[in-house]
mmCIF file with all atom_site columns, C-alpha atoms in Angstrom:
data_model
loop_
_atom_site.group_PDB
_atom_site.id
_atom_site.type_symbol
_atom_site.label_atom_id
_atom_site.label_alt_id
_atom_site.label_comp_id
_atom_site.label_asym_id
_atom_site.label_entity_id
_atom_site.label_seq_id
_atom_site.pdbx_PDB_ins_code
_atom_site.Cartn_x
_atom_site.Cartn_y
_atom_site.Cartn_z
_atom_site.occupancy
_atom_site.B_iso_or_equiv
_atom_site.pdbx_formal_charge
_atom_site.auth_seq_id
_atom_site.auth_comp_id
_atom_site.auth_asym_id
_atom_site.auth_atom_id
_atom_site.pdbx_PDB_model_num
ATOM 1   C CA . UNK R 1 1   ? 0.000   0.000  0.000   1.00 76.00 ? 1   UNK R CA 1
ATOM 2   C CA . UNK R 1 2   ? 2.952   2.334  0.527   1.00 92.00 ? 2   UNK R CA 1
ATOM 3   C CA . UNK R 1 3   ? 3.693   2.152  -3.210  1.00 92.00 ? 3   UNK R CA 1
ATOM 4   C CA . UNK R 1 4   ? 0.097   3.087  -4.028  1.00 94.00 ? 4   UNK R CA 1
ATOM 5   C CA . UNK R 1 5   ? 0.186   6.054  -1.657  1.00 96.00 ? 5   UNK R CA 1
ATOM 6   C CA . UNK R 1 6   ? 3.541   7.176  -3.046  1.00 96.00 ? 6   UNK R CA 1
ATOM 7   C CA . UNK R 1 7   ? 2.325   6.999  -6.667  1.00 97.00 ? 7   UNK R CA 1
ATOM 8   C CA . UNK R 1 8   ? -0.906  8.778  -5.717  1.00 97.00 ? 8   UNK R CA 1
ATOM 9   C CA . UNK R 1 9   ? 1.119   11.623 -4.209  1.00 97.00 ? 9   UNK R CA 1
ATOM 10  C CA . UNK R 1 10  ? 3.379   11.782 -7.290  1.00 97.00 ? 10  UNK R CA 1
ATOM 11  C CA . UNK R 1 11  ? 0.458   11.811 -9.730  1.00 98.00 ? 11  UNK R CA 1
ATOM 12  C CA . UNK R 1 12  ? -1.408  14.465 -7.746  1.00 98.00 ? 12  UNK R CA 1
ATOM 13  C CA . UNK R 1 13  ? 1.714   16.624 -7.623  1.00 98.00 ? 13  UNK R CA 1
ATOM 14  C CA . UNK R 1 14  ? 2.344   16.157 -11.357 1.00 97.00 ? 14  UNK R CA 1
ATOM 15  C CA . UNK R 1 15  ? -1.183  17.207 -12.291 1.00 97.00 ? 15  UNK R CA 1
ATOM 16  C CA . UNK R 1 16  ? -1.330  20.005 -9.695  1.00 97.00 ? 16  UNK R CA 1
ATOM 17  C CA . UNK R 1 17  ? -4.379  18.288 -8.222  1.00 98.00 ? 17  UNK R CA 1
ATOM 18  C CA . UNK R 1 18  ? -5.444  21.013 -5.776  1.00 96.00 ? 18  UNK R CA 1
ATOM 19  C CA . UNK R 1 19  ? -5.305  23.734 -8.429  1.00 96.00 ? 19  UNK R CA 1
ATOM 20  C CA . UNK R 1 20  ? -7.022  21.487 -10.951 1.00 95.00 ? 20  UNK R CA 1
ATOM 21  C CA . UNK R 1 21  ? -9.880  20.783 -8.541  1.00 95.00 ? 21  UNK R CA 1
ATOM 22  C CA . UNK R 1 22  ? -10.337 24.491 -7.785  1.00 94.00 ? 22  UNK R CA 1
ATOM 23  C CA . UNK R 1 23  ? -10.668 25.350 -11.478 1.00 91.00 ? 23  UNK R CA 1
ATOM 24  C CA . UNK R 1 24  ? -12.827 22.333 -12.375 1.00 89.00 ? 24  UNK R CA 1
ATOM 25  C CA . UNK R 1 25  ? -16.397 22.613 -13.583 1.00 87.00 ? 25  UNK R CA 1
ATOM 26  C CA . UNK R 1 26  ? -19.190 21.519 -11.299 1.00 88.00 ? 26  UNK R CA 1
ATOM 27  C CA . UNK R 1 27  ? -19.060 17.723 -10.911 1.00 87.00 ? 27  UNK R CA 1
ATOM 28  C CA . UNK R 1 28  ? -15.613 17.280 -12.466 1.00 92.00 ? 28  UNK R CA 1
ATOM 29  C CA . UNK R 1 29  ? -13.839 16.531 -9.176  1.00 95.00 ? 29  UNK R CA 1
ATOM 30  C CA . UNK R 1 30  ? -15.197 12.988 -9.335  1.00 95.00 ? 30  UNK R CA 1
ATOM 31  C CA . UNK R 1 31  ? -13.903 12.592 -12.901 1.00 95.00 ? 31  UNK R CA 1
ATOM 32  C CA . UNK R 1 32  ? -10.484 13.877 -11.895 1.00 97.00 ? 32  UNK R CA 1
ATOM 33  C CA . UNK R 1 33  ? -10.406 11.486 -8.930  1.00 97.00 ? 33  UNK R CA 1
ATOM 34  C CA . UNK R 1 34  ? -11.234 8.583  -11.236 1.00 96.00 ? 34  UNK R CA 1
ATOM 35  C CA . UNK R 1 35  ? -8.472  9.634  -13.634 1.00 97.00 ? 35  UNK R CA 1
ATOM 36  C CA . UNK R 1 36  ? -5.978  9.810  -10.753 1.00 98.00 ? 36  UNK R CA 1
ATOM 37  C CA . UNK R 1 37  ? -7.063  6.351  -9.612  1.00 97.00 ? 37  UNK R CA 1
ATOM 38  C CA . UNK R 1 38  ? -6.690  4.950  -13.144 1.00 97.00 ? 38  UNK R CA 1
ATOM 39  C CA . UNK R 1 39  ? -3.231  6.501  -13.497 1.00 97.00 ? 39  UNK R CA 1
ATOM 40  C CA . UNK R 1 40  ? -2.094  5.061  -10.171 1.00 97.00 ? 40  UNK R CA 1
ATOM 41  C CA . UNK R 1 41  ? -3.546  1.605  -10.923 1.00 96.00 ? 41  UNK R CA 1
ATOM 42  C CA . UNK R 1 42  ? -1.823  1.514  -14.306 1.00 96.00 ? 42  UNK R CA 1
ATOM 43  C CA . UNK R 1 43  ? 1.507   2.837  -13.042 1.00 96.00 ? 43  UNK R CA 1
ATOM 44  C CA . UNK R 1 44  ? 1.455   0.368  -10.147 1.00 94.00 ? 44  UNK R CA 1
ATOM 45  C CA . UNK R 1 45  ? 0.698   -2.688 -12.297 1.00 90.00 ? 45  UNK R CA 1
ATOM 46  C CA . UNK R 1 46  ? 3.757   -4.891 -12.638 1.00 87.00 ? 46  UNK R CA 1
ATOM 47  C CA . UNK R 1 47  ? 3.613   -6.468 -16.083 1.00 92.00 ? 47  UNK R CA 1
ATOM 48  C CA . UNK R 1 48  ? 5.918   -6.944 -19.007 1.00 96.00 ? 48  UNK R CA 1
ATOM 49  C CA . UNK R 1 49  ? 3.540   -5.186 -21.392 1.00 96.00 ? 49  UNK R CA 1
ATOM 50  C CA . UNK R 1 50  ? 0.317   -3.205 -21.273 1.00 95.00 ? 50  UNK R CA 1
ATOM 51  C CA . UNK R 1 51  ? -2.344  -3.054 -23.972 1.00 94.00 ? 51  UNK R CA 1
ATOM 52  C CA . UNK R 1 52  ? -3.506  0.444  -24.821 1.00 95.00 ? 52  UNK R CA 1
ATOM 53  C CA . UNK R 1 53  ? -5.766  1.163  -27.741 1.00 91.00 ? 53  UNK R CA 1
ATOM 54  C CA . UNK R 1 54  ? -5.236  -2.343 -29.067 1.00 92.00 ? 54  UNK R CA 1
ATOM 55  C CA . UNK R 1 55  ? -1.429  -2.052 -29.116 1.00 95.00 ? 55  UNK R CA 1
ATOM 56  C CA . UNK R 1 56  ? 1.030   -3.716 -26.750 1.00 96.00 ? 56  UNK R CA 1
ATOM 57  C CA . UNK R 1 57  ? 3.596   -1.421 -25.148 1.00 96.00 ? 57  UNK R CA 1
ATOM 58  C CA . UNK R 1 58  ? 6.441   -2.228 -22.767 1.00 97.00 ? 58  UNK R CA 1
ATOM 59  C CA . UNK R 1 59  ? 5.278   -1.595 -19.208 1.00 96.00 ? 59  UNK R CA 1
ATOM 60  C CA . UNK R 1 60  ? 8.195   0.721  -18.409 1.00 96.00 ? 60  UNK R CA 1
ATOM 61  C CA . UNK R 1 61  ? 7.424   2.893  -21.468 1.00 96.00 ? 61  UNK R CA 1
ATOM 62  C CA . UNK R 1 62  ? 3.778   3.263  -20.419 1.00 96.00 ? 62  UNK R CA 1
ATOM 63  C CA . UNK R 1 63  ? 4.747   3.975  -16.820 1.00 96.00 ? 63  UNK R CA 1
ATOM 64  C CA . UNK R 1 64  ? 7.240   6.669  -17.834 1.00 95.00 ? 64  UNK R CA 1
ATOM 65  C CA . UNK R 1 65  ? 4.754   8.325  -20.177 1.00 95.00 ? 65  UNK R CA 1
ATOM 66  C CA . UNK R 1 66  ? 1.954   8.327  -17.590 1.00 96.00 ? 66  UNK R CA 1
ATOM 67  C CA . UNK R 1 67  ? 4.257   9.817  -14.977 1.00 96.00 ? 67  UNK R CA 1
ATOM 68  C CA . UNK R 1 68  ? 4.707   12.798 -17.326 1.00 94.00 ? 68  UNK R CA 1
ATOM 69  C CA . UNK R 1 69  ? 0.987   13.616 -17.424 1.00 96.00 ? 69  UNK R CA 1
ATOM 70  C CA . UNK R 1 70  ? 0.374   17.197 -16.255 1.00 95.00 ? 70  UNK R CA 1
ATOM 71  C CA . UNK R 1 71  ? -2.652  19.320 -15.409 1.00 95.00 ? 71  UNK R CA 1
ATOM 72  C CA . UNK R 1 72  ? -2.940  20.578 -19.001 1.00 92.00 ? 72  UNK R CA 1
ATOM 73  C CA . UNK R 1 73  ? -3.306  16.984 -20.176 1.00 94.00 ? 73  UNK R CA 1
ATOM 74  C CA . UNK R 1 74  ? -6.087  16.342 -17.653 1.00 96.00 ? 74  UNK R CA 1
ATOM 75  C CA . UNK R 1 75  ? -7.869  19.559 -18.689 1.00 93.00 ? 75  UNK R CA 1
ATOM 76  C CA . UNK R 1 76  ? -7.527  18.478 -22.332 1.00 90.00 ? 76  UNK R CA 1
ATOM 77  C CA . UNK R 1 77  ? -8.975  15.067 -21.512 1.00 91.00 ? 77  UNK R CA 1
ATOM 78  C CA . UNK R 1 78  ? -11.885 16.596 -19.585 1.00 92.00 ? 78  UNK R CA 1
ATOM 79  C CA . UNK R 1 79  ? -12.608 18.948 -22.478 1.00 87.00 ? 79  UNK R CA 1
ATOM 80  C CA . UNK R 1 80  ? -12.584 16.077 -24.967 1.00 85.00 ? 80  UNK R CA 1
ATOM 81  C CA . UNK R 1 81  ? -14.873 14.023 -22.723 1.00 88.00 ? 81  UNK R CA 1
ATOM 82  C CA . UNK R 1 82  ? -17.208 16.989 -22.286 1.00 86.00 ? 82  UNK R CA 1
ATOM 83  C CA . UNK R 1 83  ? -17.487 17.404 -26.072 1.00 85.00 ? 83  UNK R CA 1
ATOM 84  C CA . UNK R 1 84  ? -17.819 13.673 -26.839 1.00 88.00 ? 84  UNK R CA 1
ATOM 85  C CA . UNK R 1 85  ? -21.254 12.477 -27.886 1.00 91.00 ? 85  UNK R CA 1
ATOM 86  C CA . UNK R 1 86  ? -20.423 8.956  -29.054 1.00 93.00 ? 86  UNK R CA 1
ATOM 87  C CA . UNK R 1 87  ? -21.127 5.847  -26.989 1.00 95.00 ? 87  UNK R CA 1
ATOM 88  C CA . UNK R 1 88  ? -18.081 4.576  -25.116 1.00 92.00 ? 88  UNK R CA 1
ATOM 89  C CA . UNK R 1 89  ? -18.341 0.850  -24.442 1.00 94.00 ? 89  UNK R CA 1
ATOM 90  C CA . UNK R 1 90  ? -15.212 0.365  -22.328 1.00 94.00 ? 90  UNK R CA 1
ATOM 91  C CA . UNK R 1 91  ? -14.722 3.609  -20.394 1.00 93.00 ? 91  UNK R CA 1
ATOM 92  C CA . UNK R 1 92  ? -11.599 2.404  -18.599 1.00 94.00 ? 92  UNK R CA 1
ATOM 93  C CA . UNK R 1 93  ? -9.813  1.453  -21.833 1.00 94.00 ? 93  UNK R CA 1
ATOM 94  C CA . UNK R 1 94  ? -10.979 4.663  -23.509 1.00 94.00 ? 94  UNK R CA 1
ATOM 95  C CA . UNK R 1 95  ? -9.728  6.851  -20.651 1.00 94.00 ? 95  UNK R CA 1
ATOM 96  C CA . UNK R 1 96  ? -6.418  5.032  -20.471 1.00 96.00 ? 96  UNK R CA 1
ATOM 97  C CA . UNK R 1 97  ? -5.877  5.455  -24.212 1.00 94.00 ? 97  UNK R CA 1
ATOM 98  C CA . UNK R 1 98  ? -6.792  9.151  -23.999 1.00 92.00 ? 98  UNK R CA 1
ATOM 99  C CA . UNK R 1 99  ? -4.484  9.778  -21.049 1.00 95.00 ? 99  UNK R CA 1
ATOM 100 C CA . UNK R 1 100 ? -1.657  7.817  -22.671 1.00 95.00 ? 100 UNK R CA 1
ATOM 101 C CA . UNK R 1 101 ? -2.034  9.739  -25.935 1.00 91.00 ? 101 UNK R CA 1
ATOM 102 C CA . UNK R 1 102 ? -2.648  13.187 -24.422 1.00 91.00 ? 102 UNK R CA 1
ATOM 103 C CA . UNK R 1 103 ? 1.016   14.265 -24.252 1.00 87.00 ? 103 UNK R CA 1
ATOM 104 C CA . UNK R 1 104 ? 1.453   13.261 -27.907 1.00 86.00 ? 104 UNK R CA 1
ATOM 105 C CA . UNK R 1 105 ? -1.731  14.863 -29.260 1.00 80.00 ? 105 UNK R CA 1
ATOM 106 C CA . UNK R 1 106 ? -2.543  17.927 -27.154 1.00 78.00 ? 106 UNK R CA 1
ATOM 107 C CA . UNK R 1 107 ? -0.685  20.491 -29.277 1.00 67.00 ? 107 UNK R CA 1
ATOM 108 C CA . UNK R 1 108 ? -2.153  19.263 -32.564 1.00 69.00 ? 108 UNK R CA 1
ATOM 109 C CA . UNK R 1 109 ? -5.638  19.175 -31.038 1.00 72.00 ? 109 UNK R CA 1
ATOM 110 C CA . UNK R 1 110 ? -5.492  22.822 -30.000 1.00 70.00 ? 110 UNK R CA 1
ATOM 111 C CA . UNK R 1 111 ? -3.930  23.803 -33.329 1.00 77.00 ? 111 UNK R CA 1
ATOM 112 C CA . UNK R 1 112 ? -6.805  22.122 -35.166 1.00 74.00 ? 112 UNK R CA 1
ATOM 113 C CA . UNK R 1 113 ? -9.312  23.895 -32.907 1.00 72.00 ? 113 UNK R CA 1
ATOM 114 C CA . UNK R 1 114 ? -7.735  27.289 -33.604 1.00 75.00 ? 114 UNK R CA 1
ATOM 115 C CA . UNK R 1 115 ? -7.574  26.583 -37.333 1.00 78.00 ? 115 UNK R CA 1
ATOM 116 C CA . UNK R 1 116 ? -11.228 25.585 -37.316 1.00 74.00 ? 116 UNK R CA 1
ATOM 117 C CA . UNK R 1 117 ? -12.317 28.652 -35.364 1.00 77.00 ? 117 UNK R CA 1
ATOM 118 C CA . UNK R 1 118 ? -10.187 31.073 -37.372 1.00 80.00 ? 118 UNK R CA 1
ATOM 119 C CA . UNK R 1 119 ? -10.497 29.683 -40.879 1.00 76.00 ? 119 UNK R CA 1
ATOM 120 C CA . UNK R 1 120 ? -12.796 26.727 -41.176 1.00 68.00 ? 120 UNK R CA 1
ATOM 121 C CA . UNK R 1 121 ? -16.253 27.615 -40.102 1.00 60.00 ? 121 UNK R CA 1
ATOM 122 C CA . UNK R 1 122 ? -15.962 29.344 -36.772 1.00 50.00 ? 122 UNK R CA 1
ATOM 123 C CA . UNK R 1 123 ? -17.962 32.539 -36.500 1.00 53.00 ? 123 UNK R CA 1
ATOM 124 C CA . UNK R 1 124 ? -15.845 35.590 -35.790 1.00 47.00 ? 124 UNK R CA 1
#
């Protein structure tokens, strides 16, 4: 249990948990808590590989990437979830894939949003 508590503290520090909770929309604290729990569960799992989005990754690679998740990645994830209208059949797998991919996709996501708003149909 000491490992779980240690990883929980690390994840909360990395995502600036207290600040994130203060700026969260009504009801999002529970979502953030679930994301923290999923991060800690995944980081704490001792396996050779982990399956994310249908692909197998070395456990250490996944662990290192998840330990780099910051508050901006959580805000990005919450925004994407807020805007999503499609049915999600396996929420845990979906969230894990989103969290895992957030550091690699966040900049392109916001660039696409700006391009859409400025040039592709957004009303100015």
